[in-house]
Coordinates of C-alpha atoms in Angstrom, one line a residue:
Chain A
M1 CA 44.8 49.1 13.7
L2 CA 47.0 50.6 16.3
T3 CA 49.9 52.4 15.1
L4 CA 53.0 50.1 15.4
D5 CA 56.0 52.1 16.7
P6 CA 59.1 49.4 16.2
A7 CA 61.2 51.9 18.2
T8 CA 59.3 50.7 21.2
L9 CA 60.1 47.2 20.8
V10 CA 63.8 47.0 20.7
G11 CA 66.5 48.9 22.5
S12 CA 70.2 48.5 22.6
D13 CA 70.5 45.6 24.4
Y14 CA 67.2 44.0 24.6
A15 CA 64.0 43.3 22.4
D16 CA 60.4 42.7 23.5
G17 CA 59.5 39.2 23.1
S18 CA 56.8 40.1 20.6
I19 CA 59.1 41.0 17.7
Y20 CA 59.0 37.1 16.9
S21 CA 55.1 36.7 16.6
N22 CA 53.5 40.1 15.7
P23 CA 52.1 39.6 12.2
D24 CA 52.0 43.3 11.7
L25 CA 55.4 44.0 12.6
Y26 CA 56.2 41.2 10.0
D27 CA 54.1 42.6 7.0
M28 CA 56.3 45.5 8.0
E29 CA 59.6 43.8 7.8
M30 CA 58.5 42.4 4.6
E31 CA 58.2 46.0 3.2
R32 CA 60.8 48.2 4.9
I33 CA 63.8 45.6 5.0
F34 CA 63.3 42.9 2.2
M35 CA 62.2 45.2 -0.4
N36 CA 64.2 48.1 0.6
T37 CA 68.0 46.5 1.2
W38 CA 70.3 44.3 -0.6
I39 CA 69.1 40.7 -0.5
W40 CA 71.3 37.6 -1.8
V41 CA 69.9 35.5 -4.1
A42 CA 72.4 33.5 -5.9
H43 CA 76.3 32.7 -6.1
R44 CA 78.0 32.9 -9.4
S45 CA 78.3 29.3 -9.8
Q46 CA 75.3 28.8 -10.1
L47 CA 74.8 30.6 -13.2
S48 CA 77.7 29.2 -14.8
E49 CA 76.6 29.9 -18.6
P50 CA 74.7 31.9 -21.0
G51 CA 71.2 31.0 -20.4
S52 CA 71.6 29.6 -16.8
F53 CA 68.8 30.6 -14.6
I54 CA 67.5 29.6 -10.9
T55 CA 64.4 30.6 -9.5
T56 CA 64.3 31.7 -5.6
F57 CA 62.9 34.5 -3.6
V58 CA 63.3 38.1 -2.4
G59 CA 61.7 38.2 0.9
P60 CA 58.1 36.9 -0.3
H61 CA 58.4 37.7 -4.1
P62 CA 58.9 35.0 -6.3
V63 CA 62.1 36.0 -8.7
I64 CA 64.2 34.5 -11.6
V65 CA 68.1 35.0 -11.7
S66 CA 69.4 34.6 -14.9
R67 CA 72.4 34.9 -17.1
D68 CA 72.0 36.2 -20.8
R69 CA 73.9 35.4 -23.6
K70 CA 76.3 38.5 -23.0
G71 CA 76.9 37.3 -19.6
D72 CA 74.8 39.7 -17.7
V73 CA 73.1 38.4 -14.7
H74 CA 69.2 39.8 -14.3
V75 CA 66.6 39.3 -11.5
V76 CA 63.5 40.0 -12.4
L77 CA 59.9 39.3 -11.0
N78 CA 58.3 35.6 -11.7
R79 CA 55.3 37.1 -12.6
C80 CA 53.1 37.6 -16.0
R81 CA 52.9 41.1 -16.6
H82 CA 49.2 40.1 -18.1
R83 CA 47.6 38.7 -15.3
G84 CA 50.3 37.4 -12.7
A85 CA 50.9 34.1 -13.7
T86 CA 54.7 32.6 -12.9
V87 CA 56.4 32.3 -15.9
C88 CA 58.9 29.6 -14.4
E89 CA 58.5 26.7 -11.9
H90 CA 61.9 24.9 -12.3
K91 CA 64.1 25.5 -9.5
S92 CA 66.9 26.0 -11.9
G93 CA 68.0 24.9 -15.6
K94 CA 68.7 26.6 -19.0
A95 CA 66.5 28.7 -21.2
S96 CA 66.2 31.0 -23.9
S97 CA 62.9 32.8 -23.0
F98 CA 60.3 32.3 -20.3
V99 CA 57.0 31.6 -21.8
C100 CA 54.0 32.3 -19.6
P101 CA 51.6 29.3 -19.7
Y102 CA 48.4 30.9 -19.4
H103 CA 48.2 33.1 -22.5
G104 CA 51.6 32.5 -24.0
W105 CA 53.6 36.1 -23.5
A106 CA 57.2 35.4 -24.1
Y107 CA 59.8 36.9 -22.2
G108 CA 63.7 37.3 -22.9
L109 CA 66.1 36.0 -20.4
D110 CA 66.8 39.9 -19.3
G111 CA 62.9 40.1 -18.8
A112 CA 61.8 42.2 -22.1
L113 CA 58.7 41.5 -23.6
R114 CA 59.2 39.7 -26.9
S115 CA 55.8 38.4 -28.1
V116 CA 52.5 38.1 -27.2
P117 CA 50.1 35.7 -29.2
Y118 CA 46.8 36.8 -31.4
Q119 CA 48.1 40.5 -30.9
D120 CA 45.4 41.9 -33.2
G121 CA 43.1 41.9 -30.1
Y122 CA 45.1 44.7 -28.9
S123 CA 44.4 46.6 -31.8
G124 CA 47.9 47.8 -32.0
Q125 CA 47.5 49.6 -28.7
L126 CA 49.9 47.5 -26.8
D127 CA 53.1 48.7 -26.6
K128 CA 55.5 45.6 -25.3
A129 CA 57.9 47.5 -24.3
A130 CA 56.1 49.1 -21.6
Y131 CA 55.8 45.8 -20.0
P132 CA 58.9 43.5 -19.2
L133 CA 59.0 41.2 -16.1
V134 CA 59.7 43.7 -13.6
R135 CA 63.6 44.2 -13.0
L136 CA 65.1 44.4 -9.6
R137 CA 68.7 46.2 -9.5
V138 CA 71.4 43.3 -9.4
E139 CA 74.9 44.1 -8.0
E140 CA 77.7 41.1 -7.3
Y141 CA 80.9 41.2 -5.0
N142 CA 83.0 38.3 -5.2
G143 CA 80.6 35.7 -6.8
L144 CA 78.1 36.6 -4.3
I145 CA 74.5 38.0 -6.3
F146 CA 72.6 40.6 -4.6
A147 CA 69.0 42.0 -5.9
T148 CA 67.1 45.0 -4.4
F149 CA 63.8 46.7 -5.2
N150 CA 64.9 49.9 -4.1
Q151 CA 66.9 51.6 -6.8
H152 CA 68.1 54.5 -4.8
I153 CA 70.0 52.8 -2.1
S154 CA 74.0 53.0 -2.3
S155 CA 75.7 50.5 -4.2
L156 CA 76.3 46.8 -3.0
D157 CA 80.1 47.7 -1.9
T158 CA 78.9 50.4 0.2
W159 CA 76.6 48.2 1.8
L160 CA 78.9 45.3 2.4
G161 CA 81.5 47.9 3.4
R162 CA 83.6 46.4 5.9
A163 CA 82.0 42.8 5.5
R164 CA 83.8 42.7 2.0
L165 CA 87.2 41.5 3.6
W166 CA 85.6 38.6 5.1
I167 CA 83.8 37.7 1.9
D168 CA 87.4 37.4 0.8
L169 CA 88.8 35.4 3.4
F170 CA 85.9 33.3 3.2
M171 CA 86.2 32.3 -0.3
K172 CA 89.7 31.3 0.0
Q173 CA 88.0 28.0 0.3
G174 CA 88.3 27.6 -3.0
A175 CA 91.9 26.4 -2.4
G176 CA 93.0 28.7 -5.8
W177 CA 90.0 27.3 -7.6
P178 CA 86.9 29.3 -8.2
V179 CA 84.2 28.2 -5.1
K180 CA 81.3 26.3 -6.6
T181 CA 77.8 25.5 -4.9
M182 CA 77.6 21.5 -4.2
G183 CA 73.7 21.3 -3.5
E184 CA 72.1 22.6 -0.6
H185 CA 69.7 21.0 2.4
R186 CA 66.3 23.0 2.8
F187 CA 64.4 22.9 5.7
T188 CA 61.5 24.8 7.6
F189 CA 61.1 25.4 11.3
P190 CA 58.3 27.1 13.3
G191 CA 59.8 30.2 14.0
N192 CA 60.4 33.8 13.2
W193 CA 63.3 34.8 11.1
K194 CA 65.2 36.8 13.4
I195 CA 66.1 33.7 15.9
Q196 CA 68.0 32.3 12.8
L197 CA 69.7 35.5 12.0
E198 CA 70.7 36.1 15.7
N199 CA 72.0 32.4 15.9
T200 CA 75.0 32.7 13.3
T201 CA 76.8 35.1 15.8
D202 CA 75.9 33.0 18.9
A203 CA 78.9 31.1 20.1
Y204 CA 77.2 30.7 23.6
H205 CA 74.8 27.9 22.6
F206 CA 77.2 25.7 20.7
P207 CA 78.7 23.7 23.8
V208 CA 75.0 23.6 25.1
V209 CA 73.0 22.8 21.9
H210 CA 75.8 21.1 20.3
K211 CA 77.0 18.4 22.6
S212 CA 75.5 15.7 20.7
F213 CA 77.7 16.7 17.4
L214 CA 80.7 17.1 19.8
D215 CA 80.5 13.6 21.1
S216 CA 80.4 12.5 17.4
V217 CA 84.0 13.8 16.5
D218 CA 87.5 12.9 17.5
S219 CA 89.0 14.9 20.9
E220 CA 91.0 16.9 18.4
T221 CA 88.1 18.5 16.6
Q222 CA 86.3 18.7 20.0
N223 CA 89.4 20.9 21.0
I224 CA 89.1 22.9 17.7
F225 CA 85.3 23.3 18.7
D226 CA 86.0 24.4 22.1
F227 CA 86.1 28.3 21.8
V228 CA 84.2 29.8 24.1
E229 CA 86.5 30.8 26.1
G230 CA 89.1 31.0 23.6
S231 CA 90.9 33.8 22.2
G232 CA 88.0 34.3 19.5
F233 CA 85.8 37.5 19.1
V234 CA 82.7 39.1 17.3
E235 CA 83.2 42.0 15.5
D236 CA 80.6 44.7 14.3
L237 CA 80.9 45.6 10.7
G238 CA 78.2 48.1 10.4
H239 CA 74.7 47.8 8.6
G240 CA 73.7 44.9 10.5
H241 CA 76.6 42.8 9.3
S242 CA 78.7 40.9 11.9
V243 CA 81.8 38.5 11.8
M244 CA 82.1 35.8 14.8
V245 CA 85.8 34.4 14.9
M246 CA 85.7 30.9 16.8
I247 CA 88.7 29.7 15.6
P248 CA 91.4 32.8 14.8
E249 CA 94.1 30.2 13.7
L250 CA 91.6 29.5 10.8
V251 CA 90.9 33.1 9.8
D252 CA 93.2 33.3 6.9
L253 CA 93.2 29.7 5.0
E254 CA 96.5 30.5 3.6
A255 CA 98.3 31.6 6.2
N256 CA 100.3 29.4 8.5
L257 CA 99.9 26.3 6.3
E258 CA 102.8 24.8 8.5
I259 CA 100.5 24.0 11.2
P260 CA 100.4 20.1 11.3
I261 CA 97.5 18.4 9.6
P262 CA 94.6 17.2 11.7
E263 CA 94.6 13.7 12.3
R264 CA 91.2 13.3 10.8
F265 CA 92.1 14.9 7.7
Q266 CA 95.5 12.5 7.3
Y267 CA 94.1 10.1 4.8
L268 CA 93.2 12.9 2.4
A269 CA 96.9 14.4 2.7
D270 CA 98.0 10.9 1.6
E271 CA 96.0 10.7 -1.4
L272 CA 96.1 14.1 -2.6
S273 CA 99.8 14.0 -2.1
K274 CA 100.0 11.2 -4.8
D275 CA 98.7 14.2 -7.2
Y276 CA 99.8 17.7 -6.0
P277 CA 103.2 19.2 -4.5
P278 CA 103.0 19.1 -0.6
E279 CA 101.9 23.1 -0.1
Q280 CA 99.0 22.5 -2.1
V281 CA 98.3 19.6 -0.3
R282 CA 98.2 21.6 2.8
R283 CA 96.2 24.2 0.9
I284 CA 93.7 21.9 -0.2
V285 CA 93.4 20.3 3.0
R286 CA 93.1 23.4 5.1
A287 CA 90.2 24.5 2.9
V288 CA 88.4 21.6 3.5
G289 CA 88.2 22.0 6.9
G290 CA 86.3 25.3 6.3
S291 CA 86.8 29.1 7.6
G292 CA 87.3 29.7 11.5
F293 CA 84.4 32.2 11.5
N294 CA 80.8 33.0 10.7
L295 CA 79.8 36.2 8.5
N296 CA 76.4 37.3 9.1
L297 CA 75.3 39.7 6.5
F298 CA 72.0 41.2 7.3
P299 CA 69.2 40.4 6.5
N300 CA 69.4 37.0 4.9
L301 CA 72.9 35.5 4.2
A302 CA 75.8 33.7 6.1
C303 CA 78.5 32.7 5.1
S304 CA 79.1 30.2 7.6
M305 CA 82.5 28.5 8.4
A306 CA 82.2 26.4 5.3
F307 CA 78.6 27.0 3.6
F308 CA 76.2 29.5 2.7
R309 CA 73.3 29.9 5.3
V310 CA 70.0 31.7 3.4
L311 CA 67.0 32.1 5.3
R312 CA 63.8 33.2 3.9
P313 CA 60.9 34.4 6.1
L314 CA 57.8 32.2 5.3
G315 CA 55.4 34.1 7.8
V316 CA 55.6 35.6 11.4
N317 CA 56.3 32.0 12.6
Q318 CA 57.6 30.1 9.9
T319 CA 61.3 30.3 8.0
E320 CA 62.6 28.3 5.7
V321 CA 66.4 27.7 6.1
R322 CA 69.0 26.4 3.1
H323 CA 72.5 25.3 3.9
I324 CA 74.6 25.4 0.8
A325 CA 77.2 23.4 0.5
I326 CA 80.7 24.8 -1.4
G327 CA 83.5 23.3 -2.8
M328 CA 86.4 24.0 -5.2
D329 CA 85.5 24.2 -8.8
G330 CA 87.9 21.9 -10.5
G331 CA 89.5 20.9 -7.6
P332 CA 89.9 17.3 -6.4
D333 CA 87.1 15.1 -6.5
I334 CA 88.3 13.3 -2.9
A335 CA 88.6 16.8 -1.3
N336 CA 84.8 18.0 -2.4
E337 CA 83.5 14.8 -1.6
A338 CA 85.3 14.8 2.1
R339 CA 83.5 18.4 2.1
L340 CA 80.3 17.0 1.4
R341 CA 80.5 14.2 4.2
L342 CA 81.4 16.8 6.8
H343 CA 78.6 19.0 5.5
E344 CA 75.7 15.7 6.0
H345 CA 77.4 15.3 9.5
F346 CA 76.4 18.9 11.0
Q347 CA 74.1 20.4 8.7
G348 CA 70.3 19.7 7.4
P349 CA 67.4 18.3 8.6
M350 CA 69.5 14.6 9.0
G351 CA 72.5 16.3 10.5
F352 CA 74.0 16.0 14.1
G353 CA 74.0 19.7 14.5
T354 CA 71.0 21.3 12.6
P355 CA 68.1 19.7 14.3
D356 CA 69.4 20.7 17.8
D357 CA 69.4 24.4 16.5
S358 CA 66.1 24.0 15.0
E359 CA 64.3 22.4 18.2
A360 CA 66.0 25.6 20.4
W361 CA 64.4 28.1 17.6
D362 CA 61.1 26.3 17.7
R363 CA 61.0 26.5 21.4
V364 CA 62.0 30.1 21.6
Q365 CA 59.1 30.7 19.5
R366 CA 56.8 29.0 22.0
G367 CA 58.4 30.5 24.7
S368 CA 58.5 34.0 23.6
L369 CA 54.3 33.9 23.4
A370 CA 54.3 33.8 27.4
G371 CA 53.3 36.6 29.3
R372 CA 53.6 40.4 27.9
D373 CA 56.2 42.9 28.1
I374 CA 58.8 40.6 28.9
A375 CA 62.5 41.3 27.4
I376 CA 64.4 39.1 25.2
L377 CA 68.2 39.9 26.6
L378 CA 70.5 40.9 24.0
N379 CA 73.3 41.9 26.7
R380 CA 75.9 39.8 26.9
G381 CA 79.3 40.8 26.9
L382 CA 78.5 44.3 26.8
G383 CA 80.9 44.8 29.6
R384 CA 83.9 43.5 27.6
E385 CA 83.4 45.5 24.2
A386 CA 85.7 47.8 22.8
R387 CA 87.0 49.6 19.5
R388 CA 89.6 48.5 17.1
E389 CA 91.5 51.2 15.1
S390 CA 89.1 50.7 12.0
G391 CA 86.2 51.9 14.5
N392 CA 84.9 48.5 14.5
L393 CA 83.2 47.5 17.9
F394 CA 84.3 44.0 19.0
G395 CA 83.6 41.5 22.1
D396 CA 84.5 38.4 23.4
V397 CA 83.4 35.4 21.0
S398 CA 80.4 34.8 22.8
A399 CA 79.4 37.8 23.4
E400 CA 76.1 39.4 21.6
T401 CA 77.8 41.8 19.9
G402 CA 76.5 40.4 16.4
M403 CA 73.1 40.4 17.6
R404 CA 73.1 44.0 18.7
A405 CA 74.9 45.1 15.7
A406 CA 71.9 43.3 13.6
Y407 CA 68.8 45.1 15.6
R408 CA 70.6 48.6 15.2
Q409 CA 70.1 48.1 11.6
W410 CA 67.0 46.5 12.0
L411 CA 65.9 49.4 13.9
A412 CA 67.2 51.9 11.2
A413 CA 65.6 49.9 8.6
M414 CA 62.5 49.8 10.5
T415 CA 61.8 53.4 11.9
D416 CA 63.2 55.1 8.8
T417 CA 60.5 56.3 6.7
S418 CA 62.4 56.9 3.6
F419 CA 63.8 53.0 3.7
S420 CA 67.5 53.6 3.4
G421 CA 68.4 53.7 7.1
D422 CA 72.3 52.6 7.5
A423 CA 73.1 51.4 11.0
E424 CA 76.9 52.4 11.9
A425 CA 78.1 50.8 15.1
Chain B
M1 CA 68.3 -21.2 -5.0
S2 CA 67.6 -17.2 -5.4
I3 CA 66.2 -15.3 -2.4
A4 CA 62.8 -15.3 -2.1
L5 CA 60.4 -12.2 -1.8
D6 CA 59.4 -13.5 1.6
Q7 CA 62.5 -13.5 2.8
A8 CA 63.5 -10.2 2.1
I9 CA 60.1 -8.7 3.4
E10 CA 61.1 -10.7 6.8
L11 CA 64.3 -8.9 7.2
V12 CA 62.8 -5.1 6.1
T13 CA 59.9 -5.7 8.5
Q14 CA 62.0 -6.7 11.3
E15 CA 64.3 -3.3 10.6
A16 CA 61.2 -1.2 10.3
D17 CA 59.6 -3.1 13.9
L18 CA 63.4 -2.2 15.5
L19 CA 63.4 1.5 14.5
D20 CA 59.7 2.1 15.6
H21 CA 60.4 0.7 19.1
G22 CA 63.8 2.5 19.3
E23 CA 66.0 -0.6 19.2
F24 CA 68.5 0.8 17.6
T25 CA 71.4 -0.8 18.9
Q26 CA 69.9 -4.4 17.5
W27 CA 69.4 -2.3 14.4
L28 CA 72.9 -1.9 13.7
S29 CA 73.3 -5.5 13.7
L30 CA 71.0 -6.0 10.5
Y31 CA 73.7 -4.1 8.3
T32 CA 76.9 -5.7 7.0
T33 CA 80.3 -4.0 8.0
D34 CA 80.4 -2.2 4.4
G35 CA 76.6 -1.5 4.4
L36 CA 75.6 2.1 3.3
Y37 CA 72.3 3.7 4.6
I38 CA 71.7 6.8 2.3
V39 CA 68.9 9.3 2.1
P40 CA 69.5 11.3 -1.2
I41 CA 68.4 14.6 -2.2
D42 CA 68.4 14.2 -6.0
P43 CA 65.5 12.2 -7.1
S44 CA 66.9 10.1 -9.7
G45 CA 70.9 10.1 -9.4
D46 CA 72.7 7.3 -8.1
D47 CA 76.5 8.8 -7.7
F48 CA 75.8 9.4 -4.0
E49 CA 79.5 9.8 -2.9
K50 CA 80.0 12.6 -5.1
T51 CA 77.1 14.4 -4.4
L52 CA 75.1 15.7 -1.2
N53 CA 72.8 13.8 0.5
Y54 CA 70.8 14.1 3.9
A55 CA 72.2 11.2 5.1
Y56 CA 75.3 8.9 3.6
D57 CA 76.2 6.6 6.7
N58 CA 78.8 4.0 6.6
A59 CA 78.9 1.8 9.5
H60 CA 80.8 4.2 11.8
M61 CA 78.4 7.0 11.3
R62 CA 75.3 4.7 12.0
K63 CA 77.0 3.8 15.3
L64 CA 77.6 7.6 15.7
R65 CA 74.0 8.3 14.6
V66 CA 72.4 5.3 17.5
Q67 CA 75.1 6.7 20.2
R68 CA 73.2 10.3 19.2
L69 CA 69.5 9.0 19.9
L70 CA 70.6 7.1 22.8
G71 CA 72.8 9.4 24.4
G72 CA 70.3 12.1 25.7
R73 CA 72.5 14.9 24.6
A74 CA 70.5 16.1 21.6
I75 CA 67.7 18.0 22.5
S76 CA 66.0 17.3 19.7
A77 CA 66.2 13.7 20.1
M78 CA 65.4 13.8 24.0
P79 CA 63.1 12.0 23.8
P80 CA 63.7 11.3 19.9
A81 CA 60.1 11.6 18.2
R82 CA 58.0 8.6 17.9
T83 CA 57.3 7.0 14.8
V84 CA 55.0 4.4 13.2
R85 CA 55.9 3.1 9.5
L86 CA 54.5 1.2 7.1
L87 CA 55.9 -0.8 4.3
G88 CA 54.2 -2.1 1.2
R89 CA 54.3 -2.6 -2.6
Y90 CA 57.0 -4.7 -2.3
R91 CA 58.8 -6.0 -5.7
L92 CA 62.0 -8.1 -5.9
L93 CA 63.7 -6.0 -8.9
D94 CA 66.5 -8.4 -9.0
S95 CA 67.5 -11.9 -7.0
S96 CA 70.1 -14.3 -7.0
D97 CA 71.4 -17.0 -4.2
T98 CA 73.8 -14.5 -2.7
W99 CA 72.2 -11.3 -3.4
C100 CA 68.7 -9.3 -4.0
K101 CA 67.3 -5.9 -4.9
L102 CA 64.1 -5.1 -3.2
R103 CA 61.8 -2.2 -3.9
C104 CA 59.1 -1.0 -1.8
A105 CA 56.9 1.9 -0.4
Q106 CA 57.2 3.7 3.1
I107 CA 54.6 6.0 4.9
L108 CA 56.0 7.4 8.3
T109 CA 54.2 9.2 10.8
E110 CA 56.2 10.9 13.4
L111 CA 54.9 12.7 16.8
R112 CA 57.1 15.0 18.5
Q113 CA 56.0 17.3 21.0
G114 CA 52.2 17.3 19.8
R115 CA 52.9 18.0 16.2
E116 CA 52.3 15.0 13.6
R117 CA 54.3 15.1 10.5
Y118 CA 54.6 12.5 7.4
Y119 CA 57.0 11.3 5.4
A120 CA 56.5 9.2 2.2
A121 CA 59.5 7.4 0.5
N122 CA 60.3 5.0 -2.0
I123 CA 62.9 2.7 -0.5
T124 CA 65.6 0.3 -2.2
F125 CA 67.6 -2.6 -0.2
V126 CA 70.1 -4.3 -1.4
L127 CA 70.2 -7.9 0.8
V128 CA 73.2 -10.1 0.9
Q129 CA 73.7 -13.5 2.2
T130 CA 76.4 -13.7 4.8
D131 CA 77.6 -16.7 7.3
T132 CA 75.0 -15.4 9.7
G133 CA 71.9 -14.9 7.6
L134 CA 70.4 -12.3 5.5
K135 CA 71.5 -8.6 5.8
I136 CA 71.1 -5.1 4.5
D137 CA 73.9 -3.9 2.5
R138 CA 72.4 -0.8 1.1
K139 CA 69.0 1.4 2.0
I140 CA 68.3 3.8 -0.1
I141 CA 65.9 5.9 1.0
R142 CA 64.0 8.3 -1.5
L143 CA 62.1 10.7 0.3
L144 CA 58.8 11.9 -1.8
T145 CA 59.7 15.5 -0.6
S146 CA 63.4 15.2 -1.4
T147 CA 63.9 18.3 -3.1
E148 CA 61.7 20.3 -0.8
A149 CA 62.1 22.0 2.6
L150 CA 61.8 18.8 5.2
T151 CA 61.8 19.9 9.0
A152 CA 64.3 18.3 11.7
V153 CA 64.6 14.7 11.1
S154 CA 66.1 13.7 14.5
Y155 CA 65.0 9.7 14.2
I156 CA 66.1 6.8 11.8
L157 CA 64.2 7.0 8.5

């Protein structure tokens, strides 16, 4: 095999088309990115009580995320230490232990090996303490639970850095209640994971790809979504993270609540007014509409307006995307139902938005196979970038600033053989 | 006189034929004003309003969905996937002179951009007698793969 040098494929404002289809590069990404940085695995509400668990993936690796009796969260590889079978095939549930179906090895929620049938066959030589389910490192920020194989990289707080402020803003969609997940759409598209990663801070495509969605909403909503030439911005938050603010007045959902309630939510406000004071009605209705920004967290999570978008690479040309609906845990049913209907309208495989996104990504994958040594352009908005006092680089809302940030981190991770590269803007 | 199985089959067969042949505007007229078209995720739940679905369409959303398919502005539906669906295994679960509940199987093949995809589903219809004949009051499409990752479905199941 020729030596593959990722640095020859990605520049500061372009990438070679082969980054979407080179299988060796993909294998390298799985090692150097997905096994060496913080990967989002769950939201706190998915593990609401002791014994709750979900099964998911860190890159290609199946894992179990669970909450033990003491309330601690564990992420362990879903792989029996004996012969490698998965020990749990349920998507979620409650358990006190995980028992391998093959030979009956039983593990606690924290991964400890508790019992082995017919132990005499090991002549007293099996040290159970030496064979727990393999544990990943776990840290949590504001309900978002991340895991990593790498025991040496900096803390999650350090990794998220300047993105934390935006996570806090995003969680205001609880309108005072905790945020909870409310089901998810899952779909695959025949393309590379980075195509979806790029899309999250791509305002440029919105009025082009999502014409049919815009046709299906009222004129007031159309105006809100007419942001490409508006005053929004894309900001590089470091470590490959970025935020795209589409609707500046909806950055802080608790600010300027005196703005008139959109007509499409008037029915909701009227109904809520029967049970809640005016100020709280405004706060709930505002939360239902979602945040005015997409926060893209490298490499696999987006806090995207009103839902979590999670990507999982399945292969160099196959990606799974999850759109997780969120709502107010303990909030009014009517408000949460309104959020579900909004989610169904745009998101998921039968939404009015997602299938068109999927079509565009599918076509990037197929088109990018044409020819050799042809660049994918990432240079939009370069001439209009500036720096905030914080040092953050930002561009206009349709600038490709977020993609450039992600590829800078990609390059750092892919070329730093110590596997702990952090890219700063 | 309870609604008979063959009357119910006739209506749902007409629906399948209209959808496979892109007669979406006519399809709209098969439903009651309060009718619901639902594609759930949860294979066993039936509180659709309170849970996330792939589609939960009242008359307004059905109309918007049809406009999207016919409008020529959705790149995933220019043109929409071509589909062939077969219904079978019909069973009348309940029937009176005003309404009936029909359960059946649907096997659908879609073709788009050279790719064939397949979706199997159990469908439950609630059909009601109206002044203008038998209409669909509820269609619940339980995809066999509803809990798995789907691909874009830019057409009407």
